[in-house]
Amino acid sequence: MNSIAQRFATVRKQLRQAEINSQRSLGSVQLLAVSKTKPAADIAAAYRFGQRHFGENYLQEALKKQQELAAFNISWHFIGPIQSNKTKPIAQHFAWVHSVDRLKIAERLSEQRPDYLPPLNICLQVNISDEASKSGIELADLPVLIEQVGKLPNLRLRGVMAIPEPQQDYQAQCLPYRRLYQAVRQLDRHDLDTFSFGMSGDLQAAVAEGSTLVRIGTALFGERPSQ
């Protein structure tokens, strides 16, 4: 078994164990393989091991890989910051966008989503740790943006995404996810079914606090090249 296969087997085992530890149903948390900076060959290898959902941060890199892998039935997720002048190709070439943090971006994605495609799945990014360097809206602004985005015709608002400030302590990792999960659940919006929580370093905490999708890169594909 090659290294990518071994890494995927290890991460899937960790994810299943996290579900058991948190008394979650097996398979209730989806694995999103973050393939930014990795070649199409690595994605093709992961696909052969059953992975279907891949996340990309950099638009031009992602579009090139999509062309190379056009024969594969891949669900592409855009998870990076979004500039206004990049919304059209994102709307045209992705099934999911996790990083919507303002109404203007959502409106452009809706307007530019081709009619022949199903509605674009959207998560709203929340800056849950209030970090100046991070994208995302403040938690207090989330209810209004949910109402606004939910009315746009070519989008399907699915839930929220967060990238908390890194913490080593397990309880400290849990707190921001718990805060956001509870805030969304208090809105009594049963159509919001996606909590894009957790990366390689805090997978256990994220699953314990309600994640339905974890975004894992390095643990699956190895270290990324230095920029």
JSON list of C-alpha atoms in Angstrom, two decimals:
[
{"chain": "A", "resi": 1, "resn": "MET", "atom": "CA", "xyz": [0.00, 0.00, 0.00]},
{"chain": "A", "resi": 2, "resn": "ASN", "atom": "CA", "xyz": [1.50, 3.36, -1.04]},
{"chain": "A", "resi": 3, "resn": "SER", "atom": "CA", "xyz": [1.86, 6.35, 1.27]},
{"chain": "A", "resi": 4, "resn": "ILE", "atom": "CA", "xyz": [-1.31, 8.15, 0.12]},
{"chain": "A", "resi": 5, "resn": "ALA", "atom": "CA", "xyz": [-3.36, 4.98, 0.65]},
{"chain": "A", "resi": 6, "resn": "GLN", "atom": "CA", "xyz": [-1.80, 4.52, 4.08]},
{"chain": "A", "resi": 7, "resn": "ARG", "atom": "CA", "xyz": [-2.53, 8.13, 5.07]},
{"chain": "A", "resi": 8, "resn": "PHE", "atom": "CA", "xyz": [-6.15, 7.91, 3.92]},
{"chain": "A", "resi": 9, "resn": "ALA", "atom": "CA", "xyz": [-6.63, 4.65, 5.81]},
{"chain": "A", "resi": 10, "resn": "THR", "atom": "CA", "xyz": [-5.16, 6.23, 8.95]},
{"chain": "A", "resi": 11, "resn": "VAL", "atom": "CA", "xyz": [-7.27, 9.39, 8.76]},
{"chain": "A", "resi": 12, "resn": "ARG", "atom": "CA", "xyz": [-10.47, 7.47, 8.04]},
{"chain": "A", "resi": 13, "resn": "LYS", "atom": "CA", "xyz": [-9.75, 5.27, 11.04]},
{"chain": "A", "resi": 14, "resn": "GLN", "atom": "CA", "xyz": [-9.17, 8.37, 13.20]},
{"chain": "A", "resi": 15, "resn": "LEU", "atom": "CA", "xyz": [-12.41, 9.89, 11.96]},
{"chain": "A", "resi": 16, "resn": "ARG", "atom": "CA", "xyz": [-14.42, 6.76, 12.70]},
{"chain": "A", "resi": 17, "resn": "GLN", "atom": "CA", "xyz": [-12.85, 6.59, 16.19]},
{"chain": "A", "resi": 18, "resn": "ALA", "atom": "CA", "xyz": [-13.76, 10.24, 16.79]},
{"chain": "A", "resi": 19, "resn": "GLU", "atom": "CA", "xyz": [-17.36, 9.45, 15.85]},
{"chain": "A", "resi": 20, "resn": "ILE", "atom": "CA", "xyz": [-17.39, 6.52, 18.29]},
{"chain": "A", "resi": 21, "resn": "ASN", "atom": "CA", "xyz": [-15.83, 8.60, 21.07]},
{"chain": "A", "resi": 22, "resn": "SER", "atom": "CA", "xyz": [-18.44, 11.31, 20.56]},
{"chain": "A", "resi": 23, "resn": "GLN", "atom": "CA", "xyz": [-21.32, 8.84, 20.28]},
{"chain": "A", "resi": 24, "resn": "ARG", "atom": "CA", "xyz": [-21.95, 9.98, 16.71]},
{"chain": "A", "resi": 25, "resn": "SER", "atom": "CA", "xyz": [-23.33, 7.70, 14.01]},
{"chain": "A", "resi": 26, "resn": "LEU", "atom": "CA", "xyz": [-20.61, 6.07, 11.95]},
{"chain": "A", "resi": 27, "resn": "GLY", "atom": "CA", "xyz": [-20.26, 7.91, 8.66]},
{"chain": "A", "resi": 28, "resn": "SER", "atom": "CA", "xyz": [-22.00, 11.04, 9.94]},
{"chain": "A", "resi": 29, "resn": "VAL", "atom": "CA", "xyz": [-18.87, 13.16, 9.37]},
{"chain": "A", "resi": 30, "resn": "GLN", "atom": "CA", "xyz": [-17.66, 13.57, 5.81]},
{"chain": "A", "resi": 31, "resn": "LEU", "atom": "CA", "xyz": [-13.99, 13.74, 4.90]},
{"chain": "A", "resi": 32, "resn": "LEU", "atom": "CA", "xyz": [-13.01, 16.63, 2.61]},
{"chain": "A", "resi": 33, "resn": "ALA", "atom": "CA", "xyz": [-9.52, 16.09, 1.21]},
{"chain": "A", "resi": 34, "resn": "VAL", "atom": "CA", "xyz": [-7.77, 19.46, 0.97]},
{"chain": "A", "resi": 35, "resn": "SER", "atom": "CA", "xyz": [-5.64, 19.11, -2.14]},
{"chain": "A", "resi": 36, "resn": "LYS", "atom": "CA", "xyz": [-4.28, 22.64, -2.56]},
{"chain": "A", "resi": 37, "resn": "THR", "atom": "CA", "xyz": [-0.69, 22.73, -3.90]},
{"chain": "A", "resi": 38, "resn": "LYS", "atom": "CA", "xyz": [-0.88, 18.98, -4.63]},
{"chain": "A", "resi": 39, "resn": "PRO", "atom": "CA", "xyz": [-0.68, 17.62, -8.18]},
{"chain": "A", "resi": 40, "resn": "ALA", "atom": "CA", "xyz": [-3.58, 16.08, -10.07]},
{"chain": "A", "resi": 41, "resn": "ALA", "atom": "CA", "xyz": [-1.83, 12.71, -9.82]},
{"chain": "A", "resi": 42, "resn": "ASP", "atom": "CA", "xyz": [-2.25, 12.73, -6.03]},
{"chain": "A", "resi": 43, "resn": "ILE", "atom": "CA", "xyz": [-5.94, 13.54, -6.37]},
{"chain": "A", "resi": 44, "resn": "ALA", "atom": "CA", "xyz": [-6.34, 10.73, -8.91]},
{"chain": "A", "resi": 45, "resn": "ALA", "atom": "CA", "xyz": [-4.64, 8.34, -6.48]},
{"chain": "A", "resi": 46, "resn": "ALA", "atom": "CA", "xyz": [-6.96, 9.41, -3.65]},
{"chain": "A", "resi": 47, "resn": "TYR", "atom": "CA", "xyz": [-9.95, 8.99, -5.96]},
{"chain": "A", "resi": 48, "resn": "ARG", "atom": "CA", "xyz": [-8.94, 5.39, -6.59]},
{"chain": "A", "resi": 49, "resn": "PHE", "atom": "CA", "xyz": [-9.10, 4.84, -2.82]},
{"chain": "A", "resi": 50, "resn": "GLY", "atom": "CA", "xyz": [-12.71, 6.05, -2.74]},
{"chain": "A", "resi": 51, "resn": "GLN", "atom": "CA", "xyz": [-12.31, 9.77, -2.02]},
{"chain": "A", "resi": 52, "resn": "ARG", "atom": "CA", "xyz": [-14.76, 11.93, -3.95]},
{"chain": "A", "resi": 53, "resn": "HIS", "atom": "CA", "xyz": [-14.78, 15.35, -2.23]},
{"chain": "A", "resi": 54, "resn": "PHE", "atom": "CA", "xyz": [-11.75, 17.62, -2.67]},
{"chain": "A", "resi": 55, "resn": "GLY", "atom": "CA", "xyz": [-11.14, 21.15, -1.37]},
{"chain": "A", "resi": 56, "resn": "GLU", "atom": "CA", "xyz": [-9.09, 23.82, -3.13]},
{"chain": "A", "resi": 57, "resn": "ASN", "atom": "CA", "xyz": [-7.99, 27.30, -1.99]},
{"chain": "A", "resi": 58, "resn": "TYR", "atom": "CA", "xyz": [-6.40, 28.76, -5.11]},
{"chain": "A", "resi": 59, "resn": "LEU", "atom": "CA", "xyz": [-8.68, 29.28, -8.08]},
{"chain": "A", "resi": 60, "resn": "GLN", "atom": "CA", "xyz": [-6.30, 29.08, -11.05]},
{"chain": "A", "resi": 61, "resn": "GLU", "atom": "CA", "xyz": [-4.57, 26.02, -9.63]},
{"chain": "A", "resi": 62, "resn": "ALA", "atom": "CA", "xyz": [-7.93, 24.37, -9.03]},
{"chain": "A", "resi": 63, "resn": "LEU", "atom": "CA", "xyz": [-9.25, 25.08, -12.52]},
{"chain": "A", "resi": 64, "resn": "LYS", "atom": "CA", "xyz": [-6.15, 23.54, -14.07]},
{"chain": "A", "resi": 65, "resn": "LYS", "atom": "CA", "xyz": [-6.57, 20.38, -11.99]},
{"chain": "A", "resi": 66, "resn": "GLN", "atom": "CA", "xyz": [-10.26, 20.21, -12.84]},
{"chain": "A", "resi": 67, "resn": "GLN", "atom": "CA", "xyz": [-9.36, 20.15, -16.53]},
{"chain": "A", "resi": 68, "resn": "GLU", "atom": "CA", "xyz": [-6.79, 17.41, -15.98]},
{"chain": "A", "resi": 69, "resn": "LEU", "atom": "CA", "xyz": [-9.28, 15.35, -13.97]},
{"chain": "A", "resi": 70, "resn": "ALA", "atom": "CA", "xyz": [-12.39, 16.01, -16.06]},
{"chain": "A", "resi": 71, "resn": "ALA", "atom": "CA", "xyz": [-13.02, 12.28, -16.46]},
{"chain": "A", "resi": 72, "resn": "PHE", "atom": "CA", "xyz": [-13.34, 11.81, -12.70]},
{"chain": "A", "resi": 73, "resn": "ASN", "atom": "CA", "xyz": [-16.66, 12.26, -10.88]},
{"chain": "A", "resi": 74, "resn": "ILE", "atom": "CA", "xyz": [-15.24, 14.68, -8.30]},
{"chain": "A", "resi": 75, "resn": "SER", "atom": "CA", "xyz": [-17.20, 17.07, -6.09]},
{"chain": "A", "resi": 76, "resn": "TRP", "atom": "CA", "xyz": [-15.06, 20.21, -5.93]},
{"chain": "A", "resi": 77, "resn": "HIS", "atom": "CA", "xyz": [-15.22, 22.50, -2.88]},
{"chain": "A", "resi": 78, "resn": "PHE", "atom": "CA", "xyz": [-13.79, 26.02, -2.87]},
{"chain": "A", "resi": 79, "resn": "ILE", "atom": "CA", "xyz": [-12.53, 26.80, 0.64]},
{"chain": "A", "resi": 80, "resn": "GLY", "atom": "CA", "xyz": [-10.28, 29.84, 0.20]},
{"chain": "A", "resi": 81, "resn": "PRO", "atom": "CA", "xyz": [-10.88, 33.59, 0.46]},
{"chain": "A", "resi": 82, "resn": "ILE", "atom": "CA", "xyz": [-13.01, 34.94, -2.39]},
{"chain": "A", "resi": 83, "resn": "GLN", "atom": "CA", "xyz": [-12.29, 38.11, -4.34]},
{"chain": "A", "resi": 84, "resn": "SER", "atom": "CA", "xyz": [-15.19, 39.73, -6.20]},
{"chain": "A", "resi": 85, "resn": "ASN", "atom": "CA", "xyz": [-13.49, 39.32, -9.57]},
{"chain": "A", "resi": 86, "resn": "LYS", "atom": "CA", "xyz": [-13.17, 35.55, -9.04]},
{"chain": "A", "resi": 87, "resn": "THR", "atom": "CA", "xyz": [-16.82, 34.72, -8.32]},
{"chain": "A", "resi": 88, "resn": "LYS", "atom": "CA", "xyz": [-17.81, 33.80, -11.89]},
{"chain": "A", "resi": 89, "resn": "PRO", "atom": "CA", "xyz": [-15.40, 30.87, -12.39]},
{"chain": "A", "resi": 90, "resn": "ILE", "atom": "CA", "xyz": [-16.11, 29.71, -8.84]},
{"chain": "A", "resi": 91, "resn": "ALA", "atom": "CA", "xyz": [-19.84, 29.73, -9.56]},
{"chain": "A", "resi": 92, "resn": "GLN", "atom": "CA", "xyz": [-19.26, 27.84, -12.79]},
{"chain": "A", "resi": 93, "resn": "HIS", "atom": "CA", "xyz": [-16.82, 25.17, -11.66]},
{"chain": "A", "resi": 94, "resn": "PHE", "atom": "CA", "xyz": [-17.51, 24.21, -8.03]},
{"chain": "A", "resi": 95, "resn": "ALA", "atom": "CA", "xyz": [-20.26, 22.27, -6.26]},
{"chain": "A", "resi": 96, "resn": "TRP", "atom": "CA", "xyz": [-19.57, 23.82, -2.84]},
{"chain": "A", "resi": 97, "resn": "VAL", "atom": "CA", "xyz": [-18.19, 27.09, -1.49]},
{"chain": "A", "resi": 98, "resn": "HIS", "atom": "CA", "xyz": [-17.28, 27.18, 2.22]},
{"chain": "A", "resi": 99, "resn": "SER", "atom": "CA", "xyz": [-15.88, 30.69, 2.51]},
{"chain": "A", "resi": 100, "resn": "VAL", "atom": "CA", "xyz": [-18.72, 33.14, 1.85]},
{"chain": "A", "resi": 101, "resn": "ASP", "atom": "CA", "xyz": [-18.39, 35.98, 4.34]},
{"chain": "A", "resi": 102, "resn": "ARG", "atom": "CA", "xyz": [-20.45, 38.84, 2.87]},
{"chain": "A", "resi": 103, "resn": "LEU", "atom": "CA", "xyz": [-23.67, 39.37, 0.97]},
{"chain": "A", "resi": 104, "resn": "LYS", "atom": "CA", "xyz": [-21.99, 40.87, -2.10]},
{"chain": "A", "resi": 105, "resn": "ILE", "atom": "CA", "xyz": [-20.06, 37.65, -2.74]},
{"chain": "A", "resi": 106, "resn": "ALA", "atom": "CA", "xyz": [-23.16, 35.52, -2.27]},
{"chain": "A", "resi": 107, "resn": "GLU", "atom": "CA", "xyz": [-25.17, 37.69, -4.66]},
{"chain": "A", "resi": 108, "resn": "ARG", "atom": "CA", "xyz": [-22.50, 37.43, -7.35]},
{"chain": "A", "resi": 109, "resn": "LEU", "atom": "CA", "xyz": [-22.26, 33.66, -6.95]},
{"chain": "A", "resi": 110, "resn": "SER", "atom": "CA", "xyz": [-26.04, 33.38, -7.30]},
{"chain": "A", "resi": 111, "resn": "GLU", "atom": "CA", "xyz": [-26.19, 35.65, -10.35]},
{"chain": "A", "resi": 112, "resn": "GLN", "atom": "CA", "xyz": [-23.30, 33.84, -12.05]},
{"chain": "A", "resi": 113, "resn": "ARG", "atom": "CA", "xyz": [-24.34, 30.25, -11.33]},
{"chain": "A", "resi": 114, "resn": "PRO", "atom": "CA", "xyz": [-25.19, 28.64, -14.70]},
{"chain": "A", "resi": 115, "resn": "ASP", "atom": "CA", "xyz": [-28.80, 27.57, -15.14]},
{"chain": "A", "resi": 116, "resn": "TYR", "atom": "CA", "xyz": [-27.76, 24.08, -16.22]},
{"chain": "A", "resi": 117, "resn": "LEU", "atom": "CA", "xyz": [-26.14, 23.39, -12.84]},
{"chain": "A", "resi": 118, "resn": "PRO", "atom": "CA", "xyz": [-27.91, 22.66, -9.54]},
{"chain": "A", "resi": 119, "resn": "PRO", "atom": "CA", "xyz": [-27.86, 25.36, -6.87]},
{"chain": "A", "resi": 120, "resn": "LEU", "atom": "CA", "xyz": [-24.42, 26.05, -5.44]},
{"chain": "A", "resi": 121, "resn": "ASN", "atom": "CA", "xyz": [-23.97, 24.68, -1.92]},
{"chain": "A", "resi": 122, "resn": "ILE", "atom": "CA", "xyz": [-22.88, 27.49, 0.41]},
{"chain": "A", "resi": 123, "resn": "CYS", "atom": "CA", "xyz": [-21.36, 27.68, 3.88]},
{"chain": "A", "resi": 124, "resn": "LEU", "atom": "CA", "xyz": [-20.92, 31.01, 5.63]},
{"chain": "A", "resi": 125, "resn": "GLN", "atom": "CA", "xyz": [-17.49, 31.52, 7.15]},
{"chain": "A", "resi": 126, "resn": "VAL", "atom": "CA", "xyz": [-17.56, 32.81, 10.72]},
{"chain": "A", "resi": 127, "resn": "ASN", "atom": "CA", "xyz": [-14.51, 34.36, 12.36]},
{"chain": "A", "resi": 128, "resn": "ILE", "atom": "CA", "xyz": [-15.27, 32.59, 15.60]},
{"chain": "A", "resi": 129, "resn": "SER", "atom": "CA", "xyz": [-12.00, 33.52, 17.32]},
{"chain": "A", "resi": 130, "resn": "ASP", "atom": "CA", "xyz": [-12.23, 37.21, 16.29]},
{"chain": "A", "resi": 131, "resn": "GLU", "atom": "CA", "xyz": [-8.79, 37.14, 14.68]},
{"chain": "A", "resi": 132, "resn": "ALA", "atom": "CA", "xyz": [-7.95, 40.24, 12.64]},
{"chain": "A", "resi": 133, "resn": "SER", "atom": "CA", "xyz": [-5.98, 38.16, 10.15]},
{"chain": "A", "resi": 134, "resn": "LYS", "atom": "CA", "xyz": [-8.83, 35.72, 9.44]},
{"chain": "A", "resi": 135, "resn": "SER", "atom": "CA", "xyz": [-11.68, 36.01, 6.97]},
{"chain": "A", "resi": 136, "resn": "GLY", "atom": "CA", "xyz": [-15.24, 35.57, 8.15]},
{"chain": "A", "resi": 137, "resn": "ILE", "atom": "CA", "xyz": [-18.10, 37.49, 9.65]},
{"chain": "A", "resi": 138, "resn": "GLU", "atom": "CA", "xyz": [-18.61, 38.11, 13.34]},
{"chain": "A", "resi": 139, "resn": "LEU", "atom": "CA", "xyz": [-20.92, 35.69, 15.09]},
{"chain": "A", "resi": 140, "resn": "ALA", "atom": "CA", "xyz": [-23.34, 38.51, 15.96]},
{"chain": "A", "resi": 141, "resn": "ASP", "atom": "CA", "xyz": [-23.84, 39.22, 12.24]},
{"chain": "A", "resi": 142, "resn": "LEU", "atom": "CA", "xyz": [-24.55, 35.62, 11.28]},
{"chain": "A", "resi": 143, "resn": "PRO", "atom": "CA", "xyz": [-28.38, 35.57, 11.67]},
{"chain": "A", "resi": 144, "resn": "VAL", "atom": "CA", "xyz": [-28.87, 38.49, 9.29]},
{"chain": "A", "resi": 145, "resn": "LEU", "atom": "CA", "xyz": [-26.53, 37.05, 6.66]},
{"chain": "A", "resi": 146, "resn": "ILE", "atom": "CA", "xyz": [-28.26, 33.67, 6.91]},
{"chain": "A", "resi": 147, "resn": "GLU", "atom": "CA", "xyz": [-31.59, 35.32, 6.13]},
{"chain": "A", "resi": 148, "resn": "GLN", "atom": "CA", "xyz": [-30.16, 37.31, 3.24]},
{"chain": "A", "resi": 149, "resn": "VAL", "atom": "CA", "xyz": [-28.24, 34.47, 1.60]},
{"chain": "A", "resi": 150, "resn": "GLY", "atom": "CA", "xyz": [-31.11, 32.05, 2.10]},
{"chain": "A", "resi": 151, "resn": "LYS", "atom": "CA", "xyz": [-33.26, 34.12, -0.26]},
{"chain": "A", "resi": 152, "resn": "LEU", "atom": "CA", "xyz": [-30.86, 34.00, -3.22]},
{"chain": "A", "resi": 153, "resn": "PRO", "atom": "CA", "xyz": [-32.26, 31.80, -5.99]},
{"chain": "A", "resi": 154, "resn": "ASN", "atom": "CA", "xyz": [-29.25, 29.86, -7.28]},
{"chain": "A", "resi": 155, "resn": "LEU", "atom": "CA", "xyz": [-27.66, 29.04, -3.95]},
{"chain": "A", "resi": 156, "resn": "ARG", "atom": "CA", "xyz": [-28.44, 26.39, -1.36]},
{"chain": "A", "resi": 157, "resn": "LEU", "atom": "CA", "xyz": [-27.37, 27.63, 2.04]},
{"chain": "A", "resi": 158, "resn": "ARG", "atom": "CA", "xyz": [-26.08, 24.55, 3.87]},
{"chain": "A", "resi": 159, "resn": "GLY", "atom": "CA", "xyz": [-24.42, 25.82, 7.06]},
{"chain": "A", "resi": 160, "resn": "VAL", "atom": "CA", "xyz": [-21.28, 27.38, 8.46]},
{"chain": "A", "resi": 161, "resn": "MET", "atom": "CA", "xyz": [-17.51, 27.05, 8.33]},
{"chain": "A", "resi": 162, "resn": "ALA", "atom": "CA", "xyz": [-14.94, 28.09, 10.92]},
{"chain": "A", "resi": 163, "resn": "ILE", "atom": "CA", "xyz": [-11.17, 28.09, 11.32]},
{"chain": "A", "resi": 164, "resn": "PRO", "atom": "CA", "xyz": [-10.56, 28.87, 15.01]},
{"chain": "A", "resi": 165, "resn": "GLU", "atom": "CA", "xyz": [-7.29, 30.11, 16.41]},
{"chain": "A", "resi": 166, "resn": "PRO", "atom": "CA", "xyz": [-5.01, 27.06, 16.81]},
{"chain": "A", "resi": 167, "resn": "GLN", "atom": "CA", "xyz": [-4.92, 25.59, 20.31]},
{"chain": "A", "resi": 168, "resn": "GLN", "atom": "CA", "xyz": [-3.07, 22.62, 21.77]},
{"chain": "A", "resi": 169, "resn": "ASP", "atom": "CA", "xyz": [-5.45, 21.99, 24.66]},
{"chain": "A", "resi": 170, "resn": "TYR", "atom": "CA", "xyz": [-8.42, 19.80, 23.77]},
{"chain": "A", "resi": 171, "resn": "GLN", "atom": "CA", "xyz": [-10.99, 21.79, 25.74]},
{"chain": "A", "resi": 172, "resn": "ALA", "atom": "CA", "xyz": [-9.73, 25.03, 24.23]},
{"chain": "A", "resi": 173, "resn": "GLN", "atom": "CA", "xyz": [-10.17, 23.47, 20.79]},
{"chain": "A", "resi": 174, "resn": "CYS", "atom": "CA", "xyz": [-13.76, 22.51, 21.62]},
{"chain": "A", "resi": 175, "resn": "LEU", "atom": "CA", "xyz": [-14.98, 25.89, 22.87]},
{"chain": "A", "resi": 176, "resn": "PRO", "atom": "CA", "xyz": [-15.20, 27.91, 19.62]},
{"chain": "A", "resi": 177, "resn": "TYR", "atom": "CA", "xyz": [-16.88, 25.07, 17.74]},
{"chain": "A", "resi": 178, "resn": "ARG", "atom": "CA", "xyz": [-19.37, 24.58, 20.57]},
{"chain": "A", "resi": 179, "resn": "ARG", "atom": "CA", "xyz": [-20.14, 28.29, 20.61]},
{"chain": "A", "resi": 180, "resn": "LEU", "atom": "CA", "xyz": [-20.84, 28.42, 16.88]},
{"chain": "A", "resi": 181, "resn": "TYR", "atom": "CA", "xyz": [-22.77, 25.14, 16.76]},
{"chain": "A", "resi": 182, "resn": "GLN", "atom": "CA", "xyz": [-25.06, 26.23, 19.59]},
{"chain": "A", "resi": 183, "resn": "ALA", "atom": "CA", "xyz": [-25.61, 29.66, 18.03]},
{"chain": "A", "resi": 184, "resn": "VAL", "atom": "CA", "xyz": [-26.74, 28.07, 14.75]},
{"chain": "A", "resi": 185, "resn": "ARG", "atom": "CA", "xyz": [-28.97, 25.52, 16.46]},
{"chain": "A", "resi": 186, "resn": "GLN", "atom": "CA", "xyz": [-30.66, 28.29, 18.46]},
{"chain": "A", "resi": 187, "resn": "LEU", "atom": "CA", "xyz": [-31.82, 29.81, 15.17]},
{"chain": "A", "resi": 188, "resn": "ASP", "atom": "CA", "xyz": [-34.07, 26.76, 14.70]},
{"chain": "A", "resi": 189, "resn": "ARG", "atom": "CA", "xyz": [-33.09, 26.43, 11.05]},
{"chain": "A", "resi": 190, "resn": "HIS", "atom": "CA", "xyz": [-33.39, 22.74, 10.24]},
{"chain": "A", "resi": 191, "resn": "ASP", "atom": "CA", "xyz": [-32.26, 23.36, 6.66]},
{"chain": "A", "resi": 192, "resn": "LEU", "atom": "CA", "xyz": [-28.77, 24.17, 7.93]},
{"chain": "A", "resi": 193, "resn": "ASP", "atom": "CA", "xyz": [-27.21, 20.72, 8.00]},
{"chain": "A", "resi": 194, "resn": "THR", "atom": "CA", "xyz": [-23.50, 21.36, 7.45]},
{"chain": "A", "resi": 195, "resn": "PHE", "atom": "CA", "xyz": [-20.88, 22.29, 10.02]},
{"chain": "A", "resi": 196, "resn": "SER", "atom": "CA", "xyz": [-17.54, 22.56, 8.23]},
{"chain": "A", "resi": 197, "resn": "PHE", "atom": "CA", "xyz": [-15.41, 22.22, 11.35]},
{"chain": "A", "resi": 198, "resn": "GLY", "atom": "CA", "xyz": [-12.02, 20.69, 11.94]},
{"chain": "A", "resi": 199, "resn": "MET", "atom": "CA", "xyz": [-8.63, 20.14, 10.35]},
{"chain": "A", "resi": 200, "resn": "SER", "atom": "CA", "xyz": [-5.74, 17.78, 10.99]},
{"chain": "A", "resi": 201, "resn": "GLY", "atom": "CA", "xyz": [-4.85, 19.28, 14.36]},
{"chain": "A", "resi": 202, "resn": "ASP", "atom": "CA", "xyz": [-8.31, 19.45, 15.97]},
{"chain": "A", "resi": 203, "resn": "LEU", "atom": "CA", "xyz": [-10.31, 16.68, 14.32]},
{"chain": "A", "resi": 204, "resn": "GLN", "atom": "CA", "xyz": [-11.34, 15.04, 17.60]},
{"chain": "A", "resi": 205, "resn": "ALA", "atom": "CA", "xyz": [-12.63, 18.28, 19.11]},
{"chain": "A", "resi": 206, "resn": "ALA", "atom": "CA", "xyz": [-14.48, 19.26, 15.96]},
{"chain": "A", "resi": 207, "resn": "VAL", "atom": "CA", "xyz": [-16.32, 15.94, 15.74]},
{"chain": "A", "resi": 208, "resn": "ALA", "atom": "CA", "xyz": [-17.21, 16.14, 19.43]},
{"chain": "A", "resi": 209, "resn": "GLU", "atom": "CA", "xyz": [-18.76, 19.57, 18.87]},
{"chain": "A", "resi": 210, "resn": "GLY", "atom": "CA", "xyz": [-20.97, 18.76, 15.92]},
{"chain": "A", "resi": 211, "resn": "SER", "atom": "CA", "xyz": [-18.83, 18.77, 12.78]},
{"chain": "A", "resi": 212, "resn": "THR", "atom": "CA", "xyz": [-20.41, 17.16, 9.74]},
{"chain": "A", "resi": 213, "resn": "LEU", "atom": "CA", "xyz": [-17.38, 17.75, 7.51]},
{"chain": "A", "resi": 214, "resn": "VAL", "atom": "CA", "xyz": [-13.67, 17.87, 8.35]},
{"chain": "A", "resi": 215, "resn": "ARG", "atom": "CA", "xyz": [-11.14, 19.51, 6.03]},
{"chain": "A", "resi": 216, "resn": "ILE", "atom": "CA", "xyz": [-7.93, 17.47, 6.08]},
{"chain": "A", "resi": 217, "resn": "GLY", "atom": "CA", "xyz": [-4.87, 18.18, 3.94]},
{"chain": "A", "resi": 218, "resn": "THR", "atom": "CA", "xyz": [-1.39, 17.51, 5.32]},
{"chain": "A", "resi": 219, "resn": "ALA", "atom": "CA", "xyz": [-2.39, 14.31, 7.14]},
{"chain": "A", "resi": 220, "resn": "LEU", "atom": "CA", "xyz": [-3.63, 12.91, 3.81]},
{"chain": "A", "resi": 221, "resn": "PHE", "atom": "CA", "xyz": [-1.18, 14.21, 1.25]},
{"chain": "A", "resi": 222, "resn": "GLY", "atom": "CA", "xyz": [1.92, 15.01, 3.30]},
{"chain": "A", "resi": 223, "resn": "GLU", "atom": "CA", "xyz": [3.64, 18.34, 3.92]},
{"chain": "A", "resi": 224, "resn": "ARG", "atom": "CA", "xyz": [3.03, 21.10, 1.42]},
{"chain": "A", "resi": 225, "resn": "PRO", "atom": "CA", "xyz": [5.96, 22.81, -0.27]},
{"chain": "A", "resi": 226, "resn": "SER", "atom": "CA", "xyz": [7.04, 26.07, 1.36]},
{"chain": "A", "resi": 227, "resn": "GLN", "atom": "CA", "xyz": [5.69, 29.11, -0.42]}
]
